[in-house]
Coordinates of C-alpha atoms in Angstrom, one line a residue:
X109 CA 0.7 22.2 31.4
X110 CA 3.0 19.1 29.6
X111 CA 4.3 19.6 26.7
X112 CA 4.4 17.0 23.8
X113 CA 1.5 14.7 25.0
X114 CA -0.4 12.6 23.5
X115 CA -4.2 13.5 25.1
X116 CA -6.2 11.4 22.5
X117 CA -6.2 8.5 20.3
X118 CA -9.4 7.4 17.8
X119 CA -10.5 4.8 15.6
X120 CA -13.1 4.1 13.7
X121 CA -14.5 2.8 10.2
X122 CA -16.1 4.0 7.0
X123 CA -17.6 2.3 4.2
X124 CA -17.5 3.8 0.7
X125 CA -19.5 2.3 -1.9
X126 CA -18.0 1.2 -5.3
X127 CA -19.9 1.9 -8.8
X128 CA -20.2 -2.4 -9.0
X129 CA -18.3 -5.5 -6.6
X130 CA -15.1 -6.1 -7.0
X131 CA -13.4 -9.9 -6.9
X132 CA -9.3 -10.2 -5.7
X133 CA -9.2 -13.9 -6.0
X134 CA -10.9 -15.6 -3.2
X135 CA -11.5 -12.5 -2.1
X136 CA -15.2 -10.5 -2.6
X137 CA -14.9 -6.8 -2.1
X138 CA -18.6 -5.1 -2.9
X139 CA -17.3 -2.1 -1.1
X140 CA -14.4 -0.6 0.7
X141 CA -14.4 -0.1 4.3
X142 CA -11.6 1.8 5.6
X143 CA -10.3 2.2 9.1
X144 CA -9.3 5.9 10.1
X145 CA -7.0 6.7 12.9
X146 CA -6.7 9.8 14.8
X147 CA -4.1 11.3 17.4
X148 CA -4.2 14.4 19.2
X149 CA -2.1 16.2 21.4
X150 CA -2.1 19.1 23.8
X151 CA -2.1 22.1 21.8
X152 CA -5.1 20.9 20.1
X153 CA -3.5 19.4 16.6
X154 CA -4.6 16.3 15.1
X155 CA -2.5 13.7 13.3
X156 CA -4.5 11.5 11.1
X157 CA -3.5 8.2 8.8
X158 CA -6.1 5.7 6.8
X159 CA -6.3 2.5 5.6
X160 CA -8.1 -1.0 4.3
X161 CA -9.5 -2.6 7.1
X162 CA -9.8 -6.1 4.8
X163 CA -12.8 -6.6 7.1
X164 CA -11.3 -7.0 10.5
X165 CA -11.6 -5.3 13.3
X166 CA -8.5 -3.1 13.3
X167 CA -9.9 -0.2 15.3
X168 CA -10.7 -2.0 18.0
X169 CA -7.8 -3.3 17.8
X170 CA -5.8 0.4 18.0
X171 CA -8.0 1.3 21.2
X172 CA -7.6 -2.0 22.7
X173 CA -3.8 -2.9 22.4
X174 CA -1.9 0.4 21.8
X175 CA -3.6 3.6 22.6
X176 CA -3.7 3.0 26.5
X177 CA 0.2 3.3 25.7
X178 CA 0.1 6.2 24.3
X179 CA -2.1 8.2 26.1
X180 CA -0.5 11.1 28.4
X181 CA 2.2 10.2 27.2
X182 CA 5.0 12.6 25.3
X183 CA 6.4 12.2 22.1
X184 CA 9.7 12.9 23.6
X185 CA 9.6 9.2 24.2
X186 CA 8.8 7.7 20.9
X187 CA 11.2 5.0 20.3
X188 CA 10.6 3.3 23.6
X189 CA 6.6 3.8 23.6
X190 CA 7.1 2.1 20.3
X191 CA 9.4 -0.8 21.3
X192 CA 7.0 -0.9 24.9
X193 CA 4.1 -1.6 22.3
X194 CA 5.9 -4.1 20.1
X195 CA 6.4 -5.9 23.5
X196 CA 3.8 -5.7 25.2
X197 CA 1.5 -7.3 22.4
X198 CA 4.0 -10.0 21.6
X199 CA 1.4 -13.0 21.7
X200 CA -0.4 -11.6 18.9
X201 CA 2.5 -11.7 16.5
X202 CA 4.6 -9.8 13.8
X203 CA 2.2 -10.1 11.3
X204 CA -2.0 -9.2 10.5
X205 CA -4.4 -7.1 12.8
X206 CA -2.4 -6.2 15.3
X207 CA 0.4 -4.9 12.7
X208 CA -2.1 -3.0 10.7
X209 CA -3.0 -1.2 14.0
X210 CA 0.4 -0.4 14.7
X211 CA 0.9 0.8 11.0
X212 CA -2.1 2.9 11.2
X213 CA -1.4 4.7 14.5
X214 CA 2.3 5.5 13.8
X215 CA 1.3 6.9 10.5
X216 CA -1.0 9.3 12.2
X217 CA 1.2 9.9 14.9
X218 CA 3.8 10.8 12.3
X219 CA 1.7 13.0 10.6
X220 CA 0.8 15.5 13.8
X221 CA 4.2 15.3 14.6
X222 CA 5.4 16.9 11.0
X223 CA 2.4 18.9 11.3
X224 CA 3.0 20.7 15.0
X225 CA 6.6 22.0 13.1
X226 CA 4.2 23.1 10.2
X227 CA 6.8 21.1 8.0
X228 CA 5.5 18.0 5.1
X229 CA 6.0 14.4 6.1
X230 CA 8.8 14.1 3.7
X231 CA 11.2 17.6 5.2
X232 CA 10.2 16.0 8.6
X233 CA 11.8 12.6 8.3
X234 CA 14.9 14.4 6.6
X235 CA 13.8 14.4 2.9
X236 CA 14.2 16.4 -0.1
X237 CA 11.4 16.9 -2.8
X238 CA 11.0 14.8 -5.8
X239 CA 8.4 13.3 -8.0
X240 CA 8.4 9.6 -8.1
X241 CA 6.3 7.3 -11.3
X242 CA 3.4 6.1 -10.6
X243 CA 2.4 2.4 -11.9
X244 CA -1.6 2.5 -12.3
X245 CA -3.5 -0.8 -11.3
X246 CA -6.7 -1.6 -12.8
X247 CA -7.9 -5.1 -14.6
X248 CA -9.5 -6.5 -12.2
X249 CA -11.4 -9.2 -13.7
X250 CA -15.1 -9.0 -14.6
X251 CA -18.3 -11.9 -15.8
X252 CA -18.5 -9.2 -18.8
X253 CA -14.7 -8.5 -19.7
X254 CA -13.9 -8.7 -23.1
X255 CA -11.3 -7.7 -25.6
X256 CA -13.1 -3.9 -25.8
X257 CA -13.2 -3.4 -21.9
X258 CA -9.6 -4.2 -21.5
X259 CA -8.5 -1.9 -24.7
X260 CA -10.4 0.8 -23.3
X261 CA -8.7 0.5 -19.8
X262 CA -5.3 0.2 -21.6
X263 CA -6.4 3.1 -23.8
X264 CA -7.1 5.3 -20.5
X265 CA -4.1 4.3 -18.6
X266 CA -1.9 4.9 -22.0
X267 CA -3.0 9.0 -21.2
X268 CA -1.7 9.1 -18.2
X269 CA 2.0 8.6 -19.1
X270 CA 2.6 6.0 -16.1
X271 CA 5.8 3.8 -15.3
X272 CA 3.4 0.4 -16.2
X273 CA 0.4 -0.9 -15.5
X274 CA -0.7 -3.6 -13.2
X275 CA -3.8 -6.0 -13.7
X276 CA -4.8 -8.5 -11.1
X277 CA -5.1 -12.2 -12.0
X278 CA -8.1 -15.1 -12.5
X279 CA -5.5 -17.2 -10.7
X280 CA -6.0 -19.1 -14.3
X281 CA -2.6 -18.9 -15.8
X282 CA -4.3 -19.6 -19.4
X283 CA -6.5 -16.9 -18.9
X284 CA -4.1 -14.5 -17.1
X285 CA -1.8 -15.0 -20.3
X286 CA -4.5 -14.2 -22.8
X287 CA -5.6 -10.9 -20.7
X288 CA -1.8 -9.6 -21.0
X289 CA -1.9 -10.5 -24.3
X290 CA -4.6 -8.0 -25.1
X291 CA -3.4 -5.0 -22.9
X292 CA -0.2 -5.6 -24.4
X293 CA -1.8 -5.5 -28.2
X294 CA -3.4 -2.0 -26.8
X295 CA -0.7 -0.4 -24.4
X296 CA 2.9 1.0 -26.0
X297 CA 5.5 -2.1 -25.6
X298 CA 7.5 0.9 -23.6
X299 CA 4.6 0.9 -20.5
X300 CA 6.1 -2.6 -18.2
X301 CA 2.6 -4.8 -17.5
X302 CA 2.6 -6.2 -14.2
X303 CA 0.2 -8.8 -12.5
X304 CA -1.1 -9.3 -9.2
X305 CA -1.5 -13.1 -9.0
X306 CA -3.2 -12.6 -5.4
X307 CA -1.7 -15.7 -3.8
X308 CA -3.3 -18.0 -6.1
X309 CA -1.0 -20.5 -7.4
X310 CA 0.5 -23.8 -5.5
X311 CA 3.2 -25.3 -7.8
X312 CA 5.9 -23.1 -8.2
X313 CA 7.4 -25.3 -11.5
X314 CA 4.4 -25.2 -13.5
X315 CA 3.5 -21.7 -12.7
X316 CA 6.9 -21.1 -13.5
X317 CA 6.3 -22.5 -17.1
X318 CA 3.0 -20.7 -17.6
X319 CA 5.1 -17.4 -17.0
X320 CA 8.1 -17.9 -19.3
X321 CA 5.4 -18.2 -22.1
X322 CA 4.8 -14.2 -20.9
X323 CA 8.2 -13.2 -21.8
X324 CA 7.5 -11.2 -24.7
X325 CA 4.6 -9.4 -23.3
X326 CA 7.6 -6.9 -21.1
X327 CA 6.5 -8.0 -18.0
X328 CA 7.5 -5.7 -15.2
X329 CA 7.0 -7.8 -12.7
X330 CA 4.7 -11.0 -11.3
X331 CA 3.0 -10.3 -7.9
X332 CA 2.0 -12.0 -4.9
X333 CA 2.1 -15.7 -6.7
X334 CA 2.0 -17.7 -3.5
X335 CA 0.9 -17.8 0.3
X336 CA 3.1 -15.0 2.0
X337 CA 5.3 -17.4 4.0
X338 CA 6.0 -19.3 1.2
X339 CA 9.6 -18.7 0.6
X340 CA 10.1 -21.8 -1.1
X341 CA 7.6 -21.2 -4.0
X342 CA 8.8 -17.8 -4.3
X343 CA 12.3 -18.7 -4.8
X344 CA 11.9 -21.2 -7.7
X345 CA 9.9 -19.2 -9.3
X346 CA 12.6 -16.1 -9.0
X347 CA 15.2 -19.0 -10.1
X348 CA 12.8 -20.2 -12.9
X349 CA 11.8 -17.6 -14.6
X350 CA 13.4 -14.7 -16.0
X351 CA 10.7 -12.6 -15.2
X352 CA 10.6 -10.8 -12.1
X353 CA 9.0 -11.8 -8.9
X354 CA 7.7 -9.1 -6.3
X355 CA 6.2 -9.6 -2.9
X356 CA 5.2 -8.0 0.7
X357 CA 2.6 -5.4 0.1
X358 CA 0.1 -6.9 2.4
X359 CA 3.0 -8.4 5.1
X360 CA 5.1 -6.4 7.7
X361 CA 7.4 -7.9 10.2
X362 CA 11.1 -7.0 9.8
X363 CA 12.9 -10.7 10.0
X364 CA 9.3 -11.7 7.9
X365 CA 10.8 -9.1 5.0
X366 CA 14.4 -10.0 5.4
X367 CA 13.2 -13.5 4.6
X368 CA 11.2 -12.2 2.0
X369 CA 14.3 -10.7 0.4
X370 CA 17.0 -13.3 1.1
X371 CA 15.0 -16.7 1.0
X372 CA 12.6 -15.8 -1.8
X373 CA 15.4 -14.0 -3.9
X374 CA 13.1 -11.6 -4.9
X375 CA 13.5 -8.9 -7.6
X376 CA 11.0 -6.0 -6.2
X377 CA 10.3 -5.6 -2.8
X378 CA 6.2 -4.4 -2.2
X379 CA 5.4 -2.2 0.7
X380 CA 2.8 -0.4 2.3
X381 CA 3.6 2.0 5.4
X382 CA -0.1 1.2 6.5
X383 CA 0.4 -2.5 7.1
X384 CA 4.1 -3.2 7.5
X385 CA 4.7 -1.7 10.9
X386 CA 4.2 2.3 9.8
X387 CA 6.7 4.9 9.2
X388 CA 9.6 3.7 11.4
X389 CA 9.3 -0.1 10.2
X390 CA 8.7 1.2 6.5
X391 CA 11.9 2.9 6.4
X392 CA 13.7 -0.2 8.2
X393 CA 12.4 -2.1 5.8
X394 CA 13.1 0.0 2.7
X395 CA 17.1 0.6 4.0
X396 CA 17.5 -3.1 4.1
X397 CA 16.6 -3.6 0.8
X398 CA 18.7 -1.0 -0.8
X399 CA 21.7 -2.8 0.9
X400 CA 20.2 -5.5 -1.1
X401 CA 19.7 -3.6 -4.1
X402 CA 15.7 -4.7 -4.1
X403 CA 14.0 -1.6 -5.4
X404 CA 10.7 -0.6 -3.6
X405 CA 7.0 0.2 -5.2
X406 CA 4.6 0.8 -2.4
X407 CA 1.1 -0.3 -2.1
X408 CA -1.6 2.4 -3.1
X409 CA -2.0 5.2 -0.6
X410 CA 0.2 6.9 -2.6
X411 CA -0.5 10.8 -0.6
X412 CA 1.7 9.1 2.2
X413 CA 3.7 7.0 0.2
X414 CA 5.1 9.8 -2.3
X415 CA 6.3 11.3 1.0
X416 CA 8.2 8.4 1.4
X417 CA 9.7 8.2 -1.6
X418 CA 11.6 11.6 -1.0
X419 CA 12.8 10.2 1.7
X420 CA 14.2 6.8 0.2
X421 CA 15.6 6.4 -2.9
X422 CA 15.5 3.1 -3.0
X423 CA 11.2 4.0 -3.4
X424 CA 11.2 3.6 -7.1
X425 CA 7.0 4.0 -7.5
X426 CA 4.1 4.6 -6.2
X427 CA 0.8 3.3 -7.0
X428 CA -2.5 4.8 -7.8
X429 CA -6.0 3.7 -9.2
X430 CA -7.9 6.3 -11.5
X431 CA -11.3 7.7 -9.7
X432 CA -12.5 7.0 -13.0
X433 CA -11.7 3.3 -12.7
X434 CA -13.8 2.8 -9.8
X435 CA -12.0 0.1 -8.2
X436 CA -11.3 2.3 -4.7
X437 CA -13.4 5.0 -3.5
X438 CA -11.2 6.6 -0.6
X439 CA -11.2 9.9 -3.2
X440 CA -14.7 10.6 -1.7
X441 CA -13.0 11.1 1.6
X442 CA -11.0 14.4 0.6
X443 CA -11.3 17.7 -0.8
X444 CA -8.4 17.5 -3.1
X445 CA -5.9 14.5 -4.8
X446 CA -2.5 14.8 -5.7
X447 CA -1.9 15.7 -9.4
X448 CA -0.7 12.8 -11.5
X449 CA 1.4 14.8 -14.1
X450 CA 3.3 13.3 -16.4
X451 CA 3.0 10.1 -15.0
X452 CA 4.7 11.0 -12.1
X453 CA 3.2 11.9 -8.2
X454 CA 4.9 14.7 -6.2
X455 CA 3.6 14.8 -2.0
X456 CA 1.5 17.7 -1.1
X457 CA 3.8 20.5 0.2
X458 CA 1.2 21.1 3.3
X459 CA 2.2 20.4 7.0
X460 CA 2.5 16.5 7.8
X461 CA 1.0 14.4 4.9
X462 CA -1.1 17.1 3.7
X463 CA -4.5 15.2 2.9
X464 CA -7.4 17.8 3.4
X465 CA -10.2 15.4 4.6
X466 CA -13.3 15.9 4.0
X467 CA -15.4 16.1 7.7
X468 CA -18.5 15.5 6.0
X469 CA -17.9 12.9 3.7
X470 CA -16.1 11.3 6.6
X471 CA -19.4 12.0 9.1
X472 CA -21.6 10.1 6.2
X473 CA -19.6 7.5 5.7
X474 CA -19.1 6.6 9.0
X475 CA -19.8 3.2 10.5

């Protein structure tokens, strides 16, 4: 029989309910669908990854444009299956479905490969054990927010000991400025506040004057402020403002993140293995900005993304929202979280990423 083949590669969704609707923005989330991604090989293991399928169809895409690749093939040829796959969907460009796809199936692919040596993710891709901070995201604005919810998120988050805590935007300036104004009057000046402006703003000089006026508030960082390709925007507002600018969590691409990093003259570079390209482009990625000097903090899934952390040092956090905050539900999907102690995540010392998923769950939730 071959050895190292590839015999099987699945894709499908499930949609997790939330305690009440969430709102990014333009963007309406009542519940979270997420797409999981399977590979198995000949010996009978399975590699698995997950991720937000931001409503498009990106298992379909999976089994349409990259597992007829992979199929009976061997991982002995990795690096040209992969490069045969960037190729061969060239039309449907660096960027969006097809790159989540691509994210999702070389994240499960890495996975059963760390898992057939019976190693973790992080001892597999060369990596030595460490916990990394965790910035906890919440705020996401409500019809009924008032100064009370926002304490009592601050309050919560406080507990937790994290390395800040992020809050996503109106995309009213005014507003947004007299929300951090509150978590700051209830969080320790010590915890950095960040904001997730969700692509909302269009003039990069009066934005720019909106955020000097957050100064004192120890802003950690301002997030996502304009349309992704945008480099302009982002660099005035990097040259305008002494407050940090960070993008890329939702982007992949390599020559898109370069640009990111050398047009925008960012200060924090955003990533997510799951939608930048996967494991191999993540860790592209992440070297060039520590030639840069950028410093990484990856986008939620943090059971993969501690992994990745070990493995980069240039990975200064990793990002987590509390079950108890209700704003993602892909806890329901798994038996057992990482511990957040201290403030701090350290990856599950199990075979490949370690997640012990939850069949049932997974078999309800099911589209």
């Amino acid at each position: 029989m071959k050895e190292n083949i590839i015999t099987k590669v699945e894709a499908f969704n499930v949609r997790v309910p939330l305690g009440r609707p969430l709102k990014l923005g333009a963007i309406e989330i009542p519940d979270r669908q997420y797409v999981i991604v399977r590979v198995y090989d000949e010996q009978g293991y399975v590699g698995t990854a997950h991720g937000l399928t931001r409503n498009a169809p990106i298992a379909e895409t999976v089994l349409q444009t990259i597992a007829g690749i992979w199929t009976n093939r061997s991982f002995d040829q990795y690096d040209s299956l992969y490069e045969l796959t960037l190729k061969a969907n060239v039309c449907l460009g660096t960027n969006g479905i097809f790159y989540r796809a691509l994210s999702l199936f070389d994240c499960a692919l890495h996975d059963l490969m760390a898992i057939r040596l019976g190693v973790p993710l992080f001892k597999y891709l060369g990596g030595a054990l460490r916990s990394t901070p965790a910035i906890l995201v919440g705020g996401y604005p409500v019809p009924d927010e008032s100064e009370d919810t926002l304490s009592g998120e601050m309050k919560l988050y406080e507990s937790y000991k994290p390395a800040g805590v992020k809050i996503a935007s109106t995309t009213d300036p005014l507003k947004d400025g007299k929300r951090l104004a509150i978590c700051r009057k209830y969080l320790p000046q010590d915890i950095p506040l960040m904001i997730d402006c969700v692509w909302g703003q269009r003039n990069a000089e009066a934005f720019a004057r909106e955020v000097s006026e957050w100064e004192g508030l120890n802003i950690g960082w301002v997030e996502d402020p304009f349309p992704p390709d945008d480099y302009e925007s982002i660099r005035l507002l990097s040259e305008n403002t002494r407050v940090n600018v960070a993008v890329g969590d939702e982007q992949s691409g390599y020559l898109n993140m370069l640009r990111l990093m050398d047009l925008g003259k960012i200060a924090v570079l955003r990533l997510d293995a799951t939608v930048c390209g996967g494991i191999r482009s993540f860790i592209n990625i992440a070297e060039e900005a520590g030639k840069r000097k950028i410093p990484v903090s990856c986008h939620v899934f943090h059971q993969i993304h501690a992994h990745l952390a070990c493995v980069l040092p240039g990975v200064k956090w990793v990002e987590y929202m509390l079950p108890e905050s209700d704003i993602e539900s892909y806890q329901r999907l798994w038996h057992e979280d990482l511990v957040l102690d201290n403030g701090h995540f350290t990856p599950a010392n199990r075979p490949g990423i370690g997640t012990l998923w939850n069949e049932e769950a997974i078999d309800y939730y099911r589209e």
